[in-house]
Amino acid sequence: MIKYTEDHEWIAVDGDIATIGITDHAQNALGDVVFVELPEVGAAYGQGDDAAVVESVKAASEVYAPISGEVTEVNSALEDDPSLVNSSATDAGWFFKLKIADSNELDEMMDEDAYSDFIAD
Amino acid sequence: MSMNSEGRPTGLENVEATTTKFESYSGHQGLRLAEPLIYEIGSTELTGVDFEDLEEFDAQLGGVERQSEIGCAGLAEPDVMRHYTRLSRRNYGIDMGVFPLGSCTMKHNPRLNEKIARLPGFSNVHPLQPMSTVQGAIELMEELSTWLTRMTNMPVVALSPKAGAHGELCGVMAMRKAHEAKGDARSVVLCPESAHGTNPATAAFCGYKVKAIPAKDNGRVDMQALIASLDETVAAVMLTNPNTCGLFENEVRQIADAIHDNGSYFYCDGANFNAIAGKVCPGDLGVDAMHFNLHKTFSTPHGGGGPGSGPVVFSDRLKDYVPVPYIVNDAEGKFALKEWLEIEGDTSFGRLTAFHGQMGMYTRALTYMLSHGIDGIKQASEDAVLNANYVQASLKEDMSLAFDSYCMHECLFDDGFLKDTGVTTLDFAKAMIDEGYHPMTMYFPLVVHGAMLVEPTESESKYNLDQFIRSMKGLAAEAKSGNKQRFLAAPYHAPYARLDETLAARKPILRYENNES
Amino acid sequence: MRYLPLSDADRQDMLSTIGASNVDALFSDVPAEFLNAKIDLPTRKTELEVERHMSKLAAKNTAAGSVPFFVGAGAYHHHVPSSVDHLIQRGEFLTAYTPYQPEIAQGTLQVIFEFQTQVAQLTGMDVANASMYDGSTGCAEAIMMARRVTRKKKAILAGNLHPHYREVCLTQTQYTDDELVSQAANPSDPEAELQAVIDAIDDTTSCVLVQNPDVFGNVRDLTAVAEKAHAHKALLVAVFTEVVSLGALKSPGEMGADIVVGEGQSIGNGLNFGGPYVGLFATNQKYVRQMPGRLCGQTVDADGKRGFVLTLSTREQHIRREKATSNICTNSGLCALAFSIHMSLLGEKGIRQLAMVNHKKTLDLKTALNSIEGVEVLNKAFFNEITLRITGDATDVVEKLAKKDIIAGVPGGRLFPNAGLDDHILLAATECVTDDDIAALTAGLKEVL
């Protein structure tokens, strides 16, 4: 199951683990990504907390924890090759994984069609 | 007649136009001279400075003598002259042409300023020599203070901030101190969305939460929204006036009254003072603190990125909270600098910099002021506003104005006229380089899409402006006619082609490394 | 007015193009009661008149080059080669802006890249930024950077840090999350001052600021401080006010510093009564994204030619706004250029020679002053500054010497009010000091003591 937030993040749920990244639309708006600052494994976040930073040459954006949970894994490949966010935003360019604390938080989020409409506005 | 045996062709019969380029053996191209890094041409064995010979002696360095190589390359003086002369020729400066960089006020830097700043009585005095031996230096600071306070109709000035952003810090710190003195620091500072990035950064630095105030469609702050945001948590409101859209906030007095009625302070970012110096006194508008940028309004050189100078004037409400040092008169009527907070009862918020601030800039700024006189400063403001409006009026059909009303000293275009051309603001700016101009400020303020902020300053003659306007009209027409190539690969005629900023940020190389060793 | 190129006829022409009847019509947004305020200030002057006026003011000051001169304590009277000032006055450098348009600012950018390299080499660190306002503001920035790196708040300021630097740190961090612990000055026992810092380091410490040579001129090895700091995951911020000392001393990097901050005025820049100066700031590669200020990096242009751009600017205020690493917007470009030119003239060989000449002059000064009854030089190891304890009031003595046209140094009480240092004088001797100057000071001191 993949859900989307209004902050242009995607969240892929597999059991009680959620993988989080930014959408293709978001990477396109950022331009060439040059640096990604990832959270530490074990860090706990509430929904909406700043968890990571993604930087292009001219912009820096916070990446929020779309749901509450504890970081179980981070994509360290981004530290060596941040361009993965541009080339593969929804796959190899994932940011971090969370152990979901409250799956009800997912209910608010958009599915793919809703997100497509959201960015078309 | 006597025959000239030195005849040689002097016309152009056999010379073709030079349209073809070829590589040179040297790497130079005529007057475009290549120049490697100092490390590639110098050596650690060379020096361009001679010293007296030292006899052998026993050092007293406590066993902490340097054992390792430093690695700094040296050169003899002739090569140093060449190195920096060649490098300088890759730079664009005000001395070369129009520099319409909005919000930066790139006006002419009079050379008298440079001469005066170099008088040994100013340039070669130490900040900590006995005050009896620097009476002229402190008097100069006093005289500069008189100009700054009278021009703003505000009672006191703190000279020491080292730049505009440092001045903001000075102003907001004094405000916080004043609130604390009343037993309540409050927690919020309001900044318009169009503000310089330093404003919110400064407020955050002083421990405040920043709330944005929206702008109206006419480019001014939404006064109703601002007033609605005023409550007992608001410590200060930071406005730029004239604002970053190049417009005077016409409701500024009502805004100031609302701020004061709320027990808050009014900070004015004085970056755009060049539009109103000698015409309008910010103190009359209800401003509590405002920084000047001496490097903008008063012509101290930008120097490729500093040094700046950002003195701050304060209203009566804040005058007890200014930082040290400040000028006092001692018992004998001599000038002195108060350098320390007293243990008891001193309300100053502290010290912003070692010593007394940017004296070298005070000297240049005061020289500018004396040269112009208040009449000349007023004339300069009028000319700056006239020049900007002339550019705006001449280009409004060709480009797209962000706000269609008279502007102050800078005019703001958006990228509407480039719609569907495939040319961006950045491309348009780079094409201006080929026209021999420094681009205008681009993508700022953030409230306008693809912003282009043009500030000609009073230093431009009508001839220069007409030529600039012709160029801009031409470029706008080219972009609309679909000649994308001229923009997308621009600049063609600069010392360098477009540089790869992505590569620089992904793989940062921040110093020279000798990769052969 | 000689700097304004518009004629009255031009102004009329332009107004009619705009469609405005007069210039005040353009100011119609300004409420009428505030426009054309009466301002009581003098009117314009010719170049000659301005020069006359300013020369009179300048003549009221005693310039360092004109008398025996021994003032240091954070700003130093050095000789700057003539070519430096000639080059920085080239309009392409002097009247350029921050290099935001790299295609037409490669001159400034290459200079910054060379400057960053020179500063990194001198300090023994990996990377340096494009400069700060000055050494004192750099210290405050270092404290905040250490907080970002270590995520701890407590910064310890060693006792023999320049008092202005201390005050600037205290002022600038009043409202940040930093907690500063300030230790007491100890002019006569620099090792004890260092030990106090070592003893104070614990797991809550984010960084320690130690100055070397310290404000009294003492030279120490900071390795033990670095070791203790690192054992507690804290950073050593090594501070200097006299950059020439790096030509003679083990570099801060070699002593284990994590951040190095200092004043670069001594190289390329005049005294200027306290500013503008040039702050030097260096650190190691792993902390580069937490470093404040501008940075220049190498890249290529579209033709594959090596060039330079400002980079990693997402740390800065114009992008991060309230989340920036610092509110600083500018650096000290022209002063950094002067530094870099002077440094290129010196090279490794020159900076080492210059440093040893400075040290030798100070050694001679120490020897001469120690021979005076009622004068004690406190320093055992020093570079080009020493501190005296005298019998008498230092302010009074310095003032009496100034009347004899000898500028003797800084009275302890001026830098440390109410700290019991009113009988101390801080002196510096650079390459500008002659044997005659030392003799004049010695004779003068004998007379007034």
PDB file of C-alpha atoms in Angstrom, chain C residues 201-318:
ATOM      1  CA  ILE C 201      35.504  19.526  30.642  1.00  0.00           C
ATOM      2  CA  ASP C 202      32.821  16.898  31.184  1.00  0.00           C
ATOM      3  CA  ASP C 203      30.213  14.991  29.172  1.00  0.00           C
ATOM      4  CA  THR C 204      27.947  18.024  28.921  1.00  0.00           C
ATOM      5  CA  THR C 205      30.657  20.138  27.274  1.00  0.00           C
ATOM      6  CA  SER C 206      30.149  20.994  23.620  1.00  0.00           C
ATOM      7  CA  CYS C 207      33.382  22.908  23.152  1.00  0.00           C
ATOM      8  CA  VAL C 208      36.229  24.783  24.798  1.00  0.00           C
ATOM      9  CA  LEU C 209      37.668  28.026  23.446  1.00  0.00           C
ATOM     10  CA  VAL C 210      41.348  28.462  24.162  1.00  0.00           C
ATOM     11  CA  GLN C 211      43.481  31.245  22.752  1.00  0.00           C
ATOM     12  CA  ASN C 212      47.079  30.666  21.682  1.00  0.00           C
ATOM     13  CA  PRO C 213      49.184  32.762  22.005  1.00  0.00           C
ATOM     14  CA  ASP C 214      46.838  33.919  24.771  1.00  0.00           C
ATOM     15  CA  VAL C 215      45.844  37.542  25.298  1.00  0.00           C
ATOM     16  CA  PHE C 216      48.882  38.056  27.550  1.00  0.00           C
ATOM     17  CA  GLY C 217      51.204  36.636  24.906  1.00  0.00           C
ATOM     18  CA  ASN C 218      51.790  33.175  26.404  1.00  0.00           C
ATOM     19  CA  VAL C 219      52.408  30.255  24.051  1.00  0.00           C
ATOM     20  CA  ARG C 220      51.237  26.762  25.010  1.00  0.00           C
ATOM     21  CA  ASP C 221      50.662  23.375  23.465  1.00  0.00           C
ATOM     22  CA  LEU C 222      46.945  22.639  23.411  1.00  0.00           C
ATOM     23  CA  THR C 223      47.277  18.903  22.748  1.00  0.00           C
ATOM     24  CA  ALA C 224      46.255  17.907  26.281  1.00  0.00           C
ATOM     25  CA  VAL C 225      43.130  20.078  26.063  1.00  0.00           C
ATOM     26  CA  ALA C 226      42.208  18.465  22.755  1.00  0.00           C
ATOM     27  CA  GLU C 227      42.649  14.980  24.200  1.00  0.00           C
ATOM     28  CA  LYS C 228      40.447  15.704  27.195  1.00  0.00           C
ATOM     29  CA  ALA C 229      37.825  17.343  24.994  1.00  0.00           C
ATOM     30  CA  HIS C 230      37.735  14.440  22.582  1.00  0.00           C
ATOM     31  CA  ALA C 231      37.452  11.943  25.426  1.00  0.00           C
ATOM     32  CA  HIS C 232      34.186  13.693  26.317  1.00  0.00           C
ATOM     33  CA  LYS C 233      32.967  14.144  22.721  1.00  0.00           C
ATOM     34  CA  ALA C 234      33.600  17.867  22.920  1.00  0.00           C
ATOM     35  CA  LEU C 235      35.377  20.057  20.377  1.00  0.00           C
ATOM     36  CA  LEU C 236      38.502  22.128  20.843  1.00  0.00           C
ATOM     37  CA  VAL C 237      38.110  25.577  19.334  1.00  0.00           C
ATOM     38  CA  ALA C 238      41.602  27.033  19.027  1.00  0.00           C
ATOM     39  CA  VAL C 239      41.607  30.829  18.848  1.00  0.00           C
ATOM     40  CA  PHE C 240      44.366  33.208  17.783  1.00  0.00           C
ATOM     41  CA  THR C 241      44.503  36.967  17.371  1.00  0.00           C
ATOM     42  CA  GLU C 242      47.942  37.081  15.758  1.00  0.00           C
ATOM     43  CA  VAL C 243      47.957  35.030  12.566  1.00  0.00           C
ATOM     44  CA  VAL C 244      51.681  35.598  12.015  1.00  0.00           C
ATOM     45  CA  SER C 245      52.308  33.319  15.000  1.00  0.00           C
ATOM     46  CA  LEU C 246      51.248  30.367  12.827  1.00  0.00           C
ATOM     47  CA  GLY C 247      54.503  30.813  10.918  1.00  0.00           C
ATOM     48  CA  ALA C 248      56.511  29.937  14.019  1.00  0.00           C
ATOM     49  CA  LEU C 249      54.266  27.647  16.038  1.00  0.00           C
ATOM     50  CA  LYS C 250      52.923  24.142  15.724  1.00  0.00           C
ATOM     51  CA  SER C 251      49.580  24.565  13.977  1.00  0.00           C
ATOM     52  CA  PRO C 252      46.289  24.296  15.894  1.00  0.00           C
ATOM     53  CA  GLY C 253      45.397  21.363  13.629  1.00  0.00           C
ATOM     54  CA  GLU C 254      48.500  19.503  14.775  1.00  0.00           C
ATOM     55  CA  MET C 255      47.467  20.120  18.379  1.00  0.00           C
ATOM     56  CA  GLY C 256      44.131  18.440  17.727  1.00  0.00           C
ATOM     57  CA  ALA C 257      41.844  21.447  17.227  1.00  0.00           C
ATOM     58  CA  ASP C 258      38.448  20.742  15.665  1.00  0.00           C
ATOM     59  CA  ILE C 259      37.674  24.347  14.803  1.00  0.00           C
ATOM     60  CA  VAL C 260      40.211  27.143  14.417  1.00  0.00           C
ATOM     61  CA  VAL C 261      39.123  30.770  14.592  1.00  0.00           C
ATOM     62  CA  GLY C 262      41.258  33.819  14.441  1.00  0.00           C
ATOM     63  CA  GLU C 263      41.958  37.324  13.311  1.00  0.00           C
ATOM     64  CA  GLY C 264      43.804  37.728  10.012  1.00  0.00           C
ATOM     65  CA  GLN C 265      44.358  41.497  10.156  1.00  0.00           C
ATOM     66  CA  SER C 266      48.120  41.165  10.595  1.00  0.00           C
ATOM     67  CA  ILE C 267      48.530  39.942   7.043  1.00  0.00           C
ATOM     68  CA  GLY C 268      47.635  42.470   4.374  1.00  0.00           C
ATOM     69  CA  ASN C 269      45.451  44.729   6.483  1.00  0.00           C
ATOM     70  CA  GLY C 270      46.105  47.956   8.351  1.00  0.00           C
ATOM     71  CA  LEU C 271      45.092  48.785  11.908  1.00  0.00           C
ATOM     72  CA  ASN C 272      42.221  51.052  10.804  1.00  0.00           C
ATOM     73  CA  PHE C 273      41.293  51.847  14.414  1.00  0.00           C
ATOM     74  CA  GLY C 274      39.702  48.429  14.800  1.00  0.00           C
ATOM     75  CA  GLY C 275      38.113  47.537  11.485  1.00  0.00           C
ATOM     76  CA  PRO C 276      37.468  46.333   8.906  1.00  0.00           C
ATOM     77  CA  TYR C 277      39.372  43.175   9.745  1.00  0.00           C
ATOM     78  CA  VAL C 278      39.157  39.626   8.480  1.00  0.00           C
ATOM     79  CA  GLY C 279      38.016  36.617  10.487  1.00  0.00           C
ATOM     80  CA  LEU C 280      39.625  33.291   9.668  1.00  0.00           C
ATOM     81  CA  PHE C 281      37.603  30.131  10.232  1.00  0.00           C
ATOM     82  CA  ALA C 282      38.760  26.585   9.560  1.00  0.00           C
ATOM     83  CA  THR C 283      37.590  23.125  10.461  1.00  0.00           C
ATOM     84  CA  ASN C 284      37.860  19.519   9.375  1.00  0.00           C
ATOM     85  CA  GLN C 285      36.130  17.945   6.408  1.00  0.00           C
ATOM     86  CA  LYS C 286      33.583  16.015   8.441  1.00  0.00           C
ATOM     87  CA  TYR C 287      32.090  19.213   9.867  1.00  0.00           C
ATOM     88  CA  VAL C 288      32.021  21.216   6.662  1.00  0.00           C
ATOM     89  CA  ARG C 289      28.232  21.262   6.331  1.00  0.00           C
ATOM     90  CA  GLN C 290      27.944  22.737   9.803  1.00  0.00           C
ATOM     91  CA  MET C 291      30.408  25.524   9.072  1.00  0.00           C
ATOM     92  CA  PRO C 292      28.998  29.062   8.964  1.00  0.00           C
ATOM     93  CA  GLY C 293      29.760  31.604   6.257  1.00  0.00           C
ATOM     94  CA  ARG C 294      30.456  31.481   2.563  1.00  0.00           C
ATOM     95  CA  LEU C 295      32.387  28.762   0.813  1.00  0.00           C
ATOM     96  CA  CYS C 296      33.887  28.614  -2.635  1.00  0.00           C
ATOM     97  CA  GLY C 297      34.319  25.321  -4.449  1.00  0.00           C
ATOM     98  CA  GLN C 298      35.905  24.061  -7.636  1.00  0.00           C
ATOM     99  CA  THR C 299      33.879  22.966 -10.639  1.00  0.00           C
ATOM    100  CA  VAL C 300      33.922  23.183 -14.439  1.00  0.00           C
ATOM    101  CA  ASP C 301      32.180  25.415 -16.952  1.00  0.00           C
ATOM    102  CA  ALA C 302      30.204  24.288 -19.987  1.00  0.00           C
ATOM    103  CA  ASP C 303      33.404  24.169 -22.043  1.00  0.00           C
ATOM    104  CA  GLY C 304      35.064  21.914 -19.473  1.00  0.00           C
ATOM    105  CA  LYS C 305      37.293  24.684 -18.158  1.00  0.00           C
ATOM    106  CA  ARG C 306      38.113  24.628 -14.424  1.00  0.00           C
ATOM    107  CA  GLY C 307      36.296  27.369 -12.555  1.00  0.00           C
ATOM    108  CA  PHE C 308      34.912  28.221  -9.134  1.00  0.00           C
ATOM    109  CA  VAL C 309      31.504  28.916  -7.595  1.00  0.00           C
ATOM    110  CA  LEU C 310      30.035  29.701  -4.207  1.00  0.00           C
ATOM    111  CA  THR C 311      28.768  26.380  -2.972  1.00  0.00           C
ATOM    112  CA  LEU C 312      26.974  24.618  -0.112  1.00  0.00           C
ATOM    113  CA  SER C 313      25.014  27.841   0.192  1.00  0.00           C
ATOM    114  CA  THR C 314      21.941  26.040   1.489  1.00  0.00           C
ATOM    115  CA  ARG C 315      23.497  26.529   4.926  1.00  0.00           C
ATOM    116  CA  GLU C 316      23.014  30.261   4.550  1.00  0.00           C
ATOM    117  CA  GLN C 317      20.295  32.690   5.547  1.00  0.00           C
ATOM    118  CA  HIS C 318      19.064  33.631   2.087  1.00  0.00           C
TER     119      HIS C 318
END
